[in-house]
GROMACS .gro file of C-alpha atoms in nm:
model
  205
    1MET     CA    1   1.330   2.052   0.429
    2ASN     CA    2   1.695   2.115   0.322
    3ARG     CA    3   1.733   1.785   0.142
    4PRO     CA    4   1.381   1.651   0.037
    5LEU     CA    5   1.563   1.382  -0.180
    6LYS     CA    6   1.772   1.244   0.121
    7VAL     CA    7   1.460   1.264   0.349
    8ALA     CA    8   1.260   1.078   0.111
    9ALA     CA    9   1.515   0.824   0.081
   10ALA     CA   10   1.543   0.751   0.427
   11SER     CA   11   1.193   0.795   0.455
   12GLY     CA   12   1.149   0.471   0.203
   13ILE     CA   13   1.360   0.248   0.383
   14VAL     CA   14   1.189   0.303   0.703
   15ALA     CA   15   0.864   0.263   0.529
   16LEU     CA   16   0.972  -0.031   0.326
   17CYS     CA   17   1.095  -0.210   0.697
   18ILE     CA   18   0.765  -0.157   0.853
   19TYR     CA   19   0.565  -0.298   0.604
   20LEU     CA   20   0.810  -0.589   0.560
   21ILE     CA   21   0.810  -0.649   0.948
   22ILE     CA   22   0.459  -0.562   1.058
   23ALA     CA   23   0.248  -0.722   0.758
   24PRO     CA   24   0.325  -1.079   0.849
   25ILE     CA   25   0.268  -1.032   1.222
   26VAL     CA   26  -0.106  -0.844   1.145
   27VAL     CA   27  -0.167  -1.147   0.884
   28LEU     CA   28  -0.049  -1.445   1.073
   29GLY     CA   29  -0.089  -1.280   1.438
   30ILE     CA   30  -0.393  -1.382   1.682
   31GLU     CA   31  -0.703  -1.343   1.575
   32ASN     CA   32  -0.896  -1.066   1.778
   33SER     CA   33  -0.600  -1.001   1.996
   34PRO     CA   34  -0.537  -0.635   2.107
   35ILE     CA   35  -0.175  -0.635   2.011
   36ARG     CA   36  -0.266  -0.745   1.687
   37TRP     CA   37  -0.477  -0.401   1.636
   38ILE     CA   38  -0.234  -0.199   1.816
   39ILE     CA   39   0.033  -0.321   1.574
   40SER     CA   40  -0.184  -0.268   1.292
   41PHE     CA   41  -0.265   0.100   1.380
   42LEU     CA   42   0.099   0.187   1.436
   43GLY     CA   43   0.182   0.025   1.089
   44ILE     CA   44  -0.085   0.214   0.930
   45ILE     CA   45   0.011   0.570   1.081
   46LEU     CA   46   0.396   0.505   1.053
   47GLY     CA   47   0.432   0.345   0.741
   48GLY     CA   48   0.189   0.576   0.582
   49THR     CA   49   0.315   0.899   0.707
   50PHE     CA   50   0.675   0.768   0.581
   51SER     CA   51   0.524   0.635   0.270
   52ILE     CA   52   0.437   1.030   0.191
   53LEU     CA   53   0.771   1.156   0.273
   54PHE     CA   54   0.906   0.905   0.017
   55LEU     CA   55   0.685   1.018  -0.236
   56ASN     CA   56   0.742   1.332  -0.198
   57GLY     CA   57   1.094   1.299  -0.331
   58PHE     CA   58   0.944   1.196  -0.681
   59LEU     CA   59   0.732   1.524  -0.675
   60VAL     CA   60   1.075   1.717  -0.606
   61LEU     CA   61   1.214   1.524  -0.937
   62GLY     CA   62   0.893   1.557  -1.112
   63ASN     CA   63   0.875   1.949  -1.053
   64LYS     CA   64   1.274   1.997  -1.111
   65PHE     CA   65   1.268   1.805  -1.454
   66LYS     CA   66   0.922   1.882  -1.588
   67SER     CA   67   0.807   1.550  -1.576
   68THR     CA   68   0.428   1.634  -1.549
   69LEU     CA   69   0.313   1.265  -1.514
   70LEU     CA   70   0.556   1.171  -1.245
   71SER     CA   71   0.443   1.487  -1.053
   72VAL     CA   72   0.085   1.421  -1.090
   73MET     CA   73   0.141   1.052  -0.991
   74SER     CA   74   0.324   1.168  -0.703
   75TRP     CA   75   0.028   1.361  -0.579
   76ILE     CA   76  -0.206   1.115  -0.647
   77GLY     CA   77  -0.014   0.850  -0.484
   78ILE     CA   78   0.011   1.119  -0.152
   79GLY     CA   79  -0.359   1.159  -0.182
   80LEU     CA   80  -0.419   0.784  -0.180
   81LEU     CA   81  -0.196   0.726   0.109
   82ILE     CA   82  -0.396   1.019   0.286
   83LEU     CA   83  -0.687   0.823   0.237
   84TYR     CA   84  -0.536   0.492   0.349
   85LEU     CA   85  -0.413   0.665   0.683
   86ALA     CA   86  -0.777   0.805   0.745
   87PHE     CA   87  -0.977   0.476   0.640
   88GLY     CA   88  -0.695   0.239   0.793
   89THR     CA   89  -0.734   0.409   1.113
   90VAL     CA   90  -1.108   0.441   1.162
   91MET     CA   91  -1.124   0.072   1.057
   92THR     CA   92  -0.869  -0.031   1.308
   93PHE     CA   93  -1.038   0.182   1.597
   94SER     CA   94  -1.371   0.031   1.506
   95LEU     CA   95  -1.231  -0.339   1.507
   96PHE     CA   96  -1.005  -0.250   1.822
   97ILE     CA   97  -1.334  -0.122   1.996
   98LYS     CA   98  -1.578  -0.392   1.879
   99ASN     CA   99  -1.336  -0.685   2.021
  100ALA     CA  100  -1.255  -0.513   2.335
  101SER     CA  101  -1.639  -0.460   2.420
  102ALA     CA  102  -1.828  -0.707   2.631
  103ILE     CA  103  -2.022  -0.939   2.383
  104GLU     CA  104  -2.387  -0.938   2.534
  105ALA     CA  105  -2.618  -1.240   2.500
  106ALA     CA  106  -2.823  -1.225   2.171
  107ASN     CA  107  -3.165  -1.384   2.071
  108ILE     CA  108  -3.067  -1.611   1.808
  109PRO     CA  109  -3.340  -1.673   1.559
  110PHE     CA  110  -3.455  -2.029   1.495
  111VAL     CA  111  -3.329  -2.158   1.172
  112ASP     CA  112  -3.412  -2.441   1.018
  113ILE     CA  113  -3.173  -2.725   1.007
  114ASP     CA  114  -3.292  -2.841   0.693
  115ASN     CA  115  -3.196  -2.483   0.512
  116LEU     CA  116  -2.869  -2.448   0.721
  117ASP     CA  117  -2.633  -2.614   0.451
  118TYR     CA  118  -2.818  -2.397   0.174
  119LEU     CA  119  -2.772  -2.057   0.387
  120PHE     CA  120  -2.431  -2.133   0.461
  121GLY     CA  121  -2.372  -2.209   0.102
  122GLU     CA  122  -2.487  -1.885  -0.044
  123ALA     CA  123  -2.318  -1.683   0.214
  124VAL     CA  124  -1.962  -1.882   0.143
  125ARG     CA  125  -2.053  -1.828  -0.235
  126ALA     CA  126  -2.126  -1.421  -0.197
  127PHE     CA  127  -1.836  -1.380   0.001
  128VAL     CA  128  -1.608  -1.539  -0.240
  129ILE     CA  129  -1.750  -1.345  -0.553
  130PHE     CA  130  -1.753  -0.995  -0.368
  131THR     CA  131  -1.366  -1.103  -0.258
  132ILE     CA  132  -1.282  -1.173  -0.616
  133ILE     CA  133  -1.433  -0.866  -0.731
  134VAL     CA  134  -1.280  -0.620  -0.505
  135TYR     CA  135  -0.908  -0.811  -0.552
  136VAL     CA  136  -0.941  -0.778  -0.944
  137VAL     CA  137  -1.044  -0.392  -0.934
  138SER     CA  138  -0.818  -0.318  -0.666
  139MET     CA  139  -0.481  -0.482  -0.864
  140ALA     CA  140  -0.651  -0.285  -1.174
  141VAL     CA  141  -0.627   0.021  -0.996
  142ILE     CA  142  -0.278  -0.028  -0.846
  143GLY     CA  143  -0.132  -0.180  -1.151
  144THR     CA  144  -0.264   0.104  -1.362
  145TYR     CA  145  -0.105   0.348  -1.098
  146SER     CA  146   0.220   0.183  -1.114
  147ILE     CA  147   0.247   0.149  -1.484
  148LEU     CA  148   0.172   0.539  -1.517
  149PHE     CA  149   0.440   0.613  -1.214
  150GLY     CA  150   0.694   0.366  -1.432
  151VAL     CA  151   0.636   0.576  -1.715
  152GLY     CA  152   0.677   0.882  -1.520
  153LEU     CA  153   1.008   0.760  -1.413
  154LEU     CA  154   1.147   0.695  -1.779
  155ILE     CA  155   1.108   1.041  -1.836
  156LEU     CA  156   1.425   1.117  -1.651
  157LYS     CA  157   1.619   0.839  -1.798
  158ARG     CA  158   1.891   1.094  -1.898
  159LYS     CA  159   1.902   1.309  -1.600
  160VAL     CA  160   1.848   1.070  -1.317
  161LYS     CA  161   2.085   0.784  -1.248
  162TYR     CA  162   1.879   0.429  -1.199
  163ALA     CA  163   1.550   0.596  -1.328
  164PRO     CA  164   1.478   0.348  -1.617
  165ALA     CA  165   1.556   0.078  -1.423
  166ALA     CA  166   1.296   0.201  -1.160
  167GLY     CA  167   1.046   0.259  -1.406
  168ILE     CA  168   1.053  -0.058  -1.590
  169LEU     CA  169   1.011  -0.251  -1.291
  170ASN     CA  170   0.713  -0.031  -1.180
  171ILE     CA  171   0.567  -0.156  -1.521
  172VAL     CA  172   0.649  -0.486  -1.502
  173ALA     CA  173   0.489  -0.486  -1.127
  174GLY     CA  174   0.175  -0.292  -1.259
  175ALA     CA  175   0.124  -0.564  -1.524
  176THR     CA  176   0.147  -0.851  -1.295
  177TYR     CA  177  -0.020  -0.737  -0.960
  178ILE     CA  178  -0.311  -0.950  -1.102
  179ILE     CA  179  -0.127  -1.268  -1.055
  180MET     CA  180   0.042  -1.158  -0.731
  181ILE     CA  181   0.406  -1.154  -0.883
  182GLY     CA  182   0.370  -0.784  -0.891
  183PHE     CA  183   0.443  -0.765  -0.529
  184VAL     CA  184   0.750  -0.901  -0.537
  185VAL     CA  185   0.875  -0.699  -0.842
  186ALA     CA  186   0.735  -0.399  -0.645
  187ILE     CA  187   0.988  -0.490  -0.360
  188ALA     CA  188   1.269  -0.469  -0.612
  189ALA     CA  189   1.165  -0.155  -0.759
  190ARG     CA  190   1.128   0.003  -0.405
  191ILE     CA  191   1.512  -0.082  -0.379
  192VAL     CA  192   1.621   0.059  -0.685
  193GLU     CA  193   1.405   0.370  -0.610
  194LEU     CA  194   1.590   0.415  -0.297
  195VAL     CA  195   1.921   0.377  -0.477
  196MET     CA  196   1.804   0.617  -0.737
  197LEU     CA  197   1.710   0.897  -0.474
  198PHE     CA  198   2.031   0.844  -0.286
  199LYS     CA  199   2.204   0.920  -0.599
  200ALA     CA  200   1.981   1.217  -0.699
  201SER     CA  201   2.048   1.366  -0.354
  202GLU     CA  202   2.414   1.331  -0.364
  203LYS     CA  203   2.409   1.499  -0.750
  204PHE     CA  204   2.133   1.757  -0.721
  205GLU     CA  205   2.134   1.859  -0.301
   0.00000   0.00000   0.00000
């Protein structure tokens, strides 16, 4: 790429638009609809690919200004996105095939009606506990990554315009993901990062 920073900025805009448009469709779409799975698949592939190109811009800046932390976090982010692409693709195809296949009749073992409420309650309780654990662990990992990424951006504060603002927003987002506020702050952080990359492209490319 002759202008990787500009490509990264443009890719970031595309990725942000994809997630903002497709996410509500997938979440609010008709359950088990083939269209929903197709849109989900396209969102994973396109969003993940453009996000990798977006992170490459920070890798370029990290290498240019010797910010080891920013370079490392960019590589980690790219690695996580590759895993996201692989896992998301496999899961989407699995769910699509499962829902597209004909449902065969199954022999359901007799369940004592007196124990039905108890079994259902235990299943719901286990699911809720599992969901909470997964959410907390996921937010802790994402939050830690966002904070370290933000610190890496702060290192560029006197070299790249808007880097301090982007860094602070990433740190705030990382610290507040657990209470959901971080997702809103992250959108603001991405917008500032896009402006930062465009300005860096104008100055350094």
